[in-house]
Short mmCIF file of C-alpha atoms and ligand atoms in Angstrom, two decimals:
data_model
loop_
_atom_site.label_atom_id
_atom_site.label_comp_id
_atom_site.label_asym_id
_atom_site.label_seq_id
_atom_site.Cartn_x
_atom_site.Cartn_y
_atom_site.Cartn_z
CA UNK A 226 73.11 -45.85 54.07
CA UNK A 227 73.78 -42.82 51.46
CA UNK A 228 74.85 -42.82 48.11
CA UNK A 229 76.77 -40.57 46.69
CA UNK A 230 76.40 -39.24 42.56
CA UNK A 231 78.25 -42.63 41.08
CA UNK A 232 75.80 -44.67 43.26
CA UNK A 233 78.09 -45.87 45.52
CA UNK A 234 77.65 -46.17 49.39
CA UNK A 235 78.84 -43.36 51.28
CA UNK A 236 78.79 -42.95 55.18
CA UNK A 237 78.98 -39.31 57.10
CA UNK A 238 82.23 -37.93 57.64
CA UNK A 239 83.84 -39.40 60.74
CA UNK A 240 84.38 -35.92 62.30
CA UNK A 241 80.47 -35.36 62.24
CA UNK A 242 78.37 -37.90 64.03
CA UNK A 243 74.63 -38.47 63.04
CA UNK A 244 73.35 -36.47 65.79
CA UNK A 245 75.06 -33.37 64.79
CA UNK A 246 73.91 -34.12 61.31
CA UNK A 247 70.70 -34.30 62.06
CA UNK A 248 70.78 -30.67 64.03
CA UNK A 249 72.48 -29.10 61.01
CA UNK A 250 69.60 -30.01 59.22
CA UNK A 251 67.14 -28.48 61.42
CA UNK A 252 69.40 -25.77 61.53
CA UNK A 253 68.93 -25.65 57.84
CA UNK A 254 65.21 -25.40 57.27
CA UNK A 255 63.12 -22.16 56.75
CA UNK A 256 61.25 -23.25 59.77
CA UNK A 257 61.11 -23.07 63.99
CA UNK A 258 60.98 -26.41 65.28
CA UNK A 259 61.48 -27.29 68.86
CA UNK A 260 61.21 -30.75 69.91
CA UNK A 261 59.79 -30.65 73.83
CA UNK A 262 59.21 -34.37 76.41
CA UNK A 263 55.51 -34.72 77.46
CA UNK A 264 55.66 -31.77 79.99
CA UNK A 265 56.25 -29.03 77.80
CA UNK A 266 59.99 -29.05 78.82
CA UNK A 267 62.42 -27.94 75.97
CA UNK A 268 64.62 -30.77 74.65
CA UNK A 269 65.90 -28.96 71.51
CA UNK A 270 65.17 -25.95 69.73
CA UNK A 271 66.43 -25.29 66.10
CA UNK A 272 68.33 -21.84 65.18
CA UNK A 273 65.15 -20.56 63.39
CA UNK A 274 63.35 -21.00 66.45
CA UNK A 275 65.89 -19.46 68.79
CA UNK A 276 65.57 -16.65 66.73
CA UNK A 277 62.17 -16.45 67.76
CA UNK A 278 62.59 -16.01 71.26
CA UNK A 279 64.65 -12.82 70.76
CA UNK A 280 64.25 -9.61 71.56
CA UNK A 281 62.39 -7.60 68.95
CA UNK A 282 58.80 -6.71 69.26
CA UNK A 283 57.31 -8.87 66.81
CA UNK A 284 59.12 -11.67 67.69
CA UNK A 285 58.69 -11.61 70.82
CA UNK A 286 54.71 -11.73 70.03
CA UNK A 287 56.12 -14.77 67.73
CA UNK A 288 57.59 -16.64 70.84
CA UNK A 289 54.51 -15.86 73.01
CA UNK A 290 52.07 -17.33 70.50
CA UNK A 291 54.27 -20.50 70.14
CA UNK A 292 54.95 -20.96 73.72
CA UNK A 293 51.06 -21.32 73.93
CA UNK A 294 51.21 -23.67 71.58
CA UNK A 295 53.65 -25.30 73.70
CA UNK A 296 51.38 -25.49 76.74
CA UNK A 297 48.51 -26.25 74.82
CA UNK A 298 50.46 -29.31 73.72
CA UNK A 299 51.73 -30.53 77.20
CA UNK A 300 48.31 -30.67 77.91
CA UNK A 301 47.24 -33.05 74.70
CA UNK A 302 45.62 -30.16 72.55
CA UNK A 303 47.78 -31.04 69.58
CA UNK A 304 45.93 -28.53 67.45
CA UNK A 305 47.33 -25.99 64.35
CA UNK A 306 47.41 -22.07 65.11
CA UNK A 307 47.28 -19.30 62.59
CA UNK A 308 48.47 -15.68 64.20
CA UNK A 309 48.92 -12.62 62.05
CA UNK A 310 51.97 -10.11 63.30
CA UNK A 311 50.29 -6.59 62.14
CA UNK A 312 53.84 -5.32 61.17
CA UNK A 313 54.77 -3.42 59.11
CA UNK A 314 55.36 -5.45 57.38
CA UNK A 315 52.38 -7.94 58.30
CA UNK A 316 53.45 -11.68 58.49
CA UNK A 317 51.43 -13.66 59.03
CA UNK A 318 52.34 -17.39 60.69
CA UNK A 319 51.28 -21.42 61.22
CA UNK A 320 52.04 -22.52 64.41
CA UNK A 321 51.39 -26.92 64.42
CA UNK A 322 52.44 -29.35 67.28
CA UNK A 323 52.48 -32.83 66.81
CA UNK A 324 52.76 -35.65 69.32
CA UNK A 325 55.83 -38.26 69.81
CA UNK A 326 54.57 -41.58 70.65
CA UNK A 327 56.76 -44.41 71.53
CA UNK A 328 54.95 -47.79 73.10
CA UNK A 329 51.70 -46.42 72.42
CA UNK A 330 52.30 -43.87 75.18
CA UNK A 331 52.86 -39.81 74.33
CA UNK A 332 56.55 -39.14 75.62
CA UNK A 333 56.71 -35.45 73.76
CA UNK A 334 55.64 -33.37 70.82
CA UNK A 335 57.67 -31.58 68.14
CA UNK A 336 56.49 -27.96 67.46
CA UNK A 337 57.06 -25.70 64.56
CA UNK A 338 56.55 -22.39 63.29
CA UNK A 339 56.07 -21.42 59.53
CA UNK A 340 56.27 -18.57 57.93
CA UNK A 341 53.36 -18.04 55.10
CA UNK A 342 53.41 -14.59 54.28
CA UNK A 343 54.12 -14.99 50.96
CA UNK A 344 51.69 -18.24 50.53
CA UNK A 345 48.84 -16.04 52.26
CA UNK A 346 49.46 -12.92 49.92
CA UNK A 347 49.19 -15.48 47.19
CA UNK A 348 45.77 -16.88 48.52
CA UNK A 349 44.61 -13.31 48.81
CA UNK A 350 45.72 -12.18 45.53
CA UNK A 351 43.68 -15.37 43.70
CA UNK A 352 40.88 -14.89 46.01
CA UNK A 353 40.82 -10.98 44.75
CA UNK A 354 41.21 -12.04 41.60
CA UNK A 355 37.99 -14.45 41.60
CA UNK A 356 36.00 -11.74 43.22
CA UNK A 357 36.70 -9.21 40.52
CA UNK A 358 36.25 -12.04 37.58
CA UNK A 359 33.23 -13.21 39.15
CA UNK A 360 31.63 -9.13 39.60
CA UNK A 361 32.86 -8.34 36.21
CA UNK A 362 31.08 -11.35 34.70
CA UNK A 363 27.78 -10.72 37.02
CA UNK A 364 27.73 -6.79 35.58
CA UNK A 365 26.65 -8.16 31.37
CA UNK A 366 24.99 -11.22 32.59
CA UNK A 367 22.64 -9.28 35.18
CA UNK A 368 21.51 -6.45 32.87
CA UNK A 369 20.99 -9.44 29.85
CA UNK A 370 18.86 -11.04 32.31
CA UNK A 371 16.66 -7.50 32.88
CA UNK A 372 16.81 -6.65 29.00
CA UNK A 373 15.33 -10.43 28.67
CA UNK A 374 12.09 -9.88 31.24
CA UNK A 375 11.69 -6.17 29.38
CA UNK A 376 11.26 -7.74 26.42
CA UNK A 377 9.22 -10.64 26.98
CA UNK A 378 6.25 -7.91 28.35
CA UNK A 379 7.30 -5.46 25.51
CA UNK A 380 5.12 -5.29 21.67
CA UNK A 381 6.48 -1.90 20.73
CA UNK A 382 8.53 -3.07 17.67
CA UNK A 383 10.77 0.33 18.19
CA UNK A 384 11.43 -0.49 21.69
CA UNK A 385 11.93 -3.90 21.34
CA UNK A 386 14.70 -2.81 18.50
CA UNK A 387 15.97 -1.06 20.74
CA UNK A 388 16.38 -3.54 24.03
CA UNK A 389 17.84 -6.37 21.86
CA UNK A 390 20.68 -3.97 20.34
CA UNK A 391 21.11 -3.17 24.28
CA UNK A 392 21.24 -7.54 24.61
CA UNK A 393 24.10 -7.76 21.63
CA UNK A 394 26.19 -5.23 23.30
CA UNK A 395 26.26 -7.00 26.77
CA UNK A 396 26.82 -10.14 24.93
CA UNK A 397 29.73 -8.61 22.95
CA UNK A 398 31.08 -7.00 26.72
CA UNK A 399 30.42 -10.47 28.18
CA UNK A 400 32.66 -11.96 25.28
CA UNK A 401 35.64 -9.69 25.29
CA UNK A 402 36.13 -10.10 29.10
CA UNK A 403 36.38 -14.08 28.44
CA UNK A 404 38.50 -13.59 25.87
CA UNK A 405 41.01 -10.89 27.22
CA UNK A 406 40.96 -13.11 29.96
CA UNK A 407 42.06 -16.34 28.11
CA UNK A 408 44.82 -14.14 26.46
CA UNK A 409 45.86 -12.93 30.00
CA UNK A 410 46.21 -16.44 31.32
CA UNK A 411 47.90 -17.98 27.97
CA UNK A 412 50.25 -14.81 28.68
CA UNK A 413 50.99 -15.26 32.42
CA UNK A 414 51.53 -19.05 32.08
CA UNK A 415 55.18 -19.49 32.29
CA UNK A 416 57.32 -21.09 28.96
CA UNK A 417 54.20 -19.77 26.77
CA UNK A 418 56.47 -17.26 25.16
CA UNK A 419 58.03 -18.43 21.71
CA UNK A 420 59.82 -15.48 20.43
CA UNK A 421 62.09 -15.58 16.69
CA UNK A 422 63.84 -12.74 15.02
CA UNK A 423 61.35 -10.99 12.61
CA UNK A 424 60.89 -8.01 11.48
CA UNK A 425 58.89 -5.03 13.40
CA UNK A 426 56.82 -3.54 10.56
CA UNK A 427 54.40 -6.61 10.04
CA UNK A 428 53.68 -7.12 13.42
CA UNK A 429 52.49 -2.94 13.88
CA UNK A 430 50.67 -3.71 10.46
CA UNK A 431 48.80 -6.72 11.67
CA UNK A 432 47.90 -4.87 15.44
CA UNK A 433 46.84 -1.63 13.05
CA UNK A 434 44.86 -3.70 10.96
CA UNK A 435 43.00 -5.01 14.13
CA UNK A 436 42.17 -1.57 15.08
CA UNK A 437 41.26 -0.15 11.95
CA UNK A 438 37.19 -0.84 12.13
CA UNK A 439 36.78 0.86 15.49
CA UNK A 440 39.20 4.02 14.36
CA UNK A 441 37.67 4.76 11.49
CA UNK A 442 34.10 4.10 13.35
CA UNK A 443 35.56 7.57 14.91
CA UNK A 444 37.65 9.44 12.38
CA UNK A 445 40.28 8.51 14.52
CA UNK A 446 43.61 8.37 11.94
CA UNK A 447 46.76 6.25 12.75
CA UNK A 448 49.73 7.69 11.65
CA UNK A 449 52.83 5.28 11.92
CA UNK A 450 56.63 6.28 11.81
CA UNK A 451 58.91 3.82 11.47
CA UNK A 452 62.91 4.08 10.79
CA UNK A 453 64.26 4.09 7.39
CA UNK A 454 65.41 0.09 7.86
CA UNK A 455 62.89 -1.84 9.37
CA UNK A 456 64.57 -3.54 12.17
CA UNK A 457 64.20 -7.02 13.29
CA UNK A 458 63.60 -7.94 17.33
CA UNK A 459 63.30 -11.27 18.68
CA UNK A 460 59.91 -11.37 19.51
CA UNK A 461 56.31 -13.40 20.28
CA UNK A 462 54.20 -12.18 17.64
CA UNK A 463 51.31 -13.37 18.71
CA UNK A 464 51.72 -11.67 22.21
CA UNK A 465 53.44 -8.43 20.46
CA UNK A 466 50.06 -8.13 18.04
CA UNK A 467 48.04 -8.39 21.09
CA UNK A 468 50.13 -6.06 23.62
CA UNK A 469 50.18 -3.54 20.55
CA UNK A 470 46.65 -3.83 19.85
CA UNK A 471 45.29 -3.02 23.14
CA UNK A 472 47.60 0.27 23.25
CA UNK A 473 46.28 1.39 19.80
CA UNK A 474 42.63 0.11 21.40
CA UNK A 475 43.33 2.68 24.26
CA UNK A 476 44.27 5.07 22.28
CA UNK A 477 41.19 5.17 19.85
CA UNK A 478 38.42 4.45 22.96
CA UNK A 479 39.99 7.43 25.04
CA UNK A 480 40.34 9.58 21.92
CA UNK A 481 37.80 11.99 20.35
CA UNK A 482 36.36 11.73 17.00
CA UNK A 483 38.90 12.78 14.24
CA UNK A 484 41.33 12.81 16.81
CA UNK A 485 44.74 11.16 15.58
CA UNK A 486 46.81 8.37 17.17
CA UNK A 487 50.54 8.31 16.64
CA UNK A 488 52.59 5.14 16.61
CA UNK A 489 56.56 5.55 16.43
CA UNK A 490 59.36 2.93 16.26
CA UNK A 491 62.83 4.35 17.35
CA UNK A 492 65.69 1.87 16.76
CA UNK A 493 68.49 2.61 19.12
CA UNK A 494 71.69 0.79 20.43
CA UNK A 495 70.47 -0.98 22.94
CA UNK A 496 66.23 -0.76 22.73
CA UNK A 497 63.79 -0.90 20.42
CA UNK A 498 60.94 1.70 21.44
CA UNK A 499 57.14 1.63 20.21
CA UNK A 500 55.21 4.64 21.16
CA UNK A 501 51.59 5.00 20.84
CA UNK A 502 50.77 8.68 20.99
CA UNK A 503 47.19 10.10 21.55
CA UNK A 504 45.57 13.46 22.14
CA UNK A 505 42.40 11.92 24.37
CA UNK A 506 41.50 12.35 27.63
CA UNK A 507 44.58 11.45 29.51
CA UNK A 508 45.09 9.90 33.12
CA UNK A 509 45.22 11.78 36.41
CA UNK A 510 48.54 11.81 38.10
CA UNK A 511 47.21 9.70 40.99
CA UNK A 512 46.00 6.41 38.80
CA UNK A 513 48.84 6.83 36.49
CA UNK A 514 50.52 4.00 39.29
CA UNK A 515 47.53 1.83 39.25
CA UNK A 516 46.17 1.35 35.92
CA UNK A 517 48.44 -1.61 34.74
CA UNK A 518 46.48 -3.39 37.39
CA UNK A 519 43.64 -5.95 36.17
CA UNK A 520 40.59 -4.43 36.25
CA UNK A 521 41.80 -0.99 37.33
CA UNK A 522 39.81 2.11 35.49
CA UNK A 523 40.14 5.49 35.71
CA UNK A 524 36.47 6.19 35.29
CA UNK A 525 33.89 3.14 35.78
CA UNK A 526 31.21 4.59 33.45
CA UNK A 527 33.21 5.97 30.89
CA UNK A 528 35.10 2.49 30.29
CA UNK A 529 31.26 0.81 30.30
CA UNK A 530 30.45 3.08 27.45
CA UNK A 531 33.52 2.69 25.80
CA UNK A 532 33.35 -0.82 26.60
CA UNK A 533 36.95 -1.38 28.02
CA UNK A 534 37.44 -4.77 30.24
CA UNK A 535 40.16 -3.14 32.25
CA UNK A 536 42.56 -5.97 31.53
CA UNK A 537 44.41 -4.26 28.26
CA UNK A 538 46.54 -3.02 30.42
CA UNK A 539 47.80 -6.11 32.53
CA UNK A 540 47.69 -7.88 29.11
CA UNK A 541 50.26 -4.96 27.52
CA UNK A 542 52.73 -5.05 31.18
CA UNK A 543 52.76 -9.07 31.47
CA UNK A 544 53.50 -9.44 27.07
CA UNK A 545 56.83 -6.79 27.94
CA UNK A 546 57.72 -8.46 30.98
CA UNK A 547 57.71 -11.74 28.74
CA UNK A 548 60.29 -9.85 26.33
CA UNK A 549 62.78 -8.68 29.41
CA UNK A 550 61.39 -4.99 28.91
CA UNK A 551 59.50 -2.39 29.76
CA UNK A 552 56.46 0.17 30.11
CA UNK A 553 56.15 4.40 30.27
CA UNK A 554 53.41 6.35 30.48
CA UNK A 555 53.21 9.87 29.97
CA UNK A 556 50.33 11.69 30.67
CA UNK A 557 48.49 15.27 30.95
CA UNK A 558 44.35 15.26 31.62
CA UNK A 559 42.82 16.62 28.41
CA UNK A 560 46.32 16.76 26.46
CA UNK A 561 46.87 13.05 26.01
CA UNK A 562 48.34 9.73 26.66
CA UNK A 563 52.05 8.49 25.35
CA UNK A 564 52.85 4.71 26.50
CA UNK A 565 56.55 3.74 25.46
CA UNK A 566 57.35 -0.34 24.76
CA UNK A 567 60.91 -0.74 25.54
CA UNK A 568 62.55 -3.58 24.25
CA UNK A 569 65.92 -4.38 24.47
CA UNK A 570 67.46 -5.56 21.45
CA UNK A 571 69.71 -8.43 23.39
CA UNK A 572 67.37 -10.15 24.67
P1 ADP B 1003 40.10 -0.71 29.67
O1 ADP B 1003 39.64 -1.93 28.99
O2 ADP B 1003 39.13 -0.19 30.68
O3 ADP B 1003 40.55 0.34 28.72
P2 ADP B 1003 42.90 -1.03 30.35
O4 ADP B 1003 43.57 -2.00 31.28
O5 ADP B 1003 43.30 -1.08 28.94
O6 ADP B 1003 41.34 -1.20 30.55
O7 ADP B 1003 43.18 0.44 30.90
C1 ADP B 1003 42.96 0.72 32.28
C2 ADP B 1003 42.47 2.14 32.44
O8 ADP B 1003 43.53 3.06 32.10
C3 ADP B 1003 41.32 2.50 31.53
O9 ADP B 1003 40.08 2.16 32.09
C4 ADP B 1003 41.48 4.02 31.38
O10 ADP B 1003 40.87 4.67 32.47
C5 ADP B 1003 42.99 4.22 31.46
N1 ADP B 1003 43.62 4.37 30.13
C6 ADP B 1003 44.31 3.41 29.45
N2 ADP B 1003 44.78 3.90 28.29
C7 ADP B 1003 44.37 5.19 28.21
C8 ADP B 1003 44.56 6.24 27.26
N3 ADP B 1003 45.25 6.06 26.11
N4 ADP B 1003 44.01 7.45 27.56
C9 ADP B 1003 43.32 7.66 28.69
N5 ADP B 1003 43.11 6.71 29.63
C10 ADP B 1003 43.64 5.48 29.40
#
């Protein structure tokens, strides 16, 4: 018996008996199902799996797979089956049949075909994303472990100077990747965003106060425009300091010495823009798509020297997303770098 929202019992419409009820809903589900008797022979088959048995190339590979399945079945090898479709685009599916037992005897099987594209992209994605974590990590941790043996043979107090000032700065590589990564996953993790009117100026003042030790490490000046009246934007701090920081970051590790950085606020109608302006090295046209990706770098060595985690980036993009808005880069090798914040102001 059903019940309907007031809790009261509630039977199907008399113009719809339970059997058509029941195919509706197998009509309705993301998912081929076709219910066959114990020789394989066809009893029902759902829309979705109709669908399958049409003409098109890649479903017709679809129906062959499944009908396989089907035979397999009929034959009491009620096993799953993964196929890929190479596409494009490449699906990728989970084929499962399942036996129908009534008096402890097999009278049929139900089969049915999934779709996990997405789920497997997701799988690959995370399985990436270990990988890279898990190299990134191995990089510091491998070259403290040589440093360590070198220095347990070595009495030269010059050299030994030397290797453990080698040690700190692996340790200090070793701790920003943990800790960009932290603030990546705080950032990604969905209702983690608690923005409140405030205004703009104290947020650029804390991000340039963050940067200040490693700028003037280089000469590297900051000069900061901001419009007559400081406007207020409904922001995350926290995540706005941090998103800001790593494009002032950027802009001082890919600058040279007594190079200067440019930050500029423009209040219009409908966006708030922050600009962070440098005269560095710039990006080639080619990465210029790629290098909001985690661990994406132009130039391997130069970001272990400069001692970049290659996760600023993805940090910056997923702190805008969080505030409805979005990212520009403009680039020129050996000009500079200008990445634009846009923010709109309703959001
Ligand atoms: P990283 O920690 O390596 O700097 P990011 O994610 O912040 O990682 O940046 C990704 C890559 O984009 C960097 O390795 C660098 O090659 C390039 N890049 C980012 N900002 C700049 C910039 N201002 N000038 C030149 N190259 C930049």
């Amino acid at each position: 018996m059903l019940h309907d929202s007031n809790g009261q019992h509630s039977s199907p419409q008399p113009s719809i008996n339970k059997v058509k009820y029941l195919e509706m809903g197998l009509n309705s589900l993301n998912l081929g199902v076709v219910v066959c008797d114990s020789n394989g022979g066809i009893i029902f088959a759902n829309s979705q799996a109709e669908k399958m048995f049409s003409t098109s190339y890649g479903d017709a590979l679809t129906a062959k797979e499944f009908q396989n399945l089907i035979h397999e079945a009929a034959k009491g090898n009620y096993t799953n089956q993964n196929f890929d479709l190479f596409g494009p685009p490449k699906r990728s599916f989970l084929a499962k049949a399942t036996p129908l037992i009534e008096d402890q005897k097999v009278v049929g099987f139900t089969a049915t075909l999934e779709d996990i594209s997405l789920k497997k992209q997701l799988d690959d994605v995370r399985r990436d994303f270990v990988a890279n974590v898990s190299h990134e990590l191995k990089t510091p941790i491998g070259a403290m472990q040589l440093l360590a043996e070198t220095m347990s043979i070595e009495s030269d107090p010059d050299v030994l100077a030397r290797l453990s000032s080698r040690v700190e700065k692996e340790a200090i590589r070793l701790g920003r990747i943990v800790e960009d990564l932290l603030d990546l996953s705080r950032i990604e993790s969905s209702g983690s965003t608690e923005k409140r009117n405030q205004p703009i100026d104290q947020v650029i003042q804390e991000a340039v106060s963050r940067v200040s030790t490693s700028a003037s490490l280089k000469d590297v000046s900051i000069d900061i425009v901001l419009p007559k009246d400081t406007p207020e934007i409904s922001i995350d701090a926290r995540q706005m300091i941090s998103a800001i920081y790593n494009l002032l970051d950027n802009a001082v590790k890919y600058s040279d010495q007594n190079d200067q950085i440019q930050l500029e606020v423009v209040d219009s109608v409908d966006w708030l823009t922050l600009s962070v302006r440098d005269n560095g090295i710039g990006i080639p046209p080619r990465d210029l798509e790629r290098i909001f990706e985690r661990f994406y770098r132009v130039d391997q060595n130069r970001s272990r020297i400069t001692g970049g985690t290659g996760l600023g980036l993805s940090i910056v993009r997923h702190v805008v997303e969080n505030h409805e808005g979005h990212i520009t880069v403009e680039s020129e090798e050996g000009k500079g770098s200008t990445f634009t914040v846009w923010l709109p102001k309703d959001a």
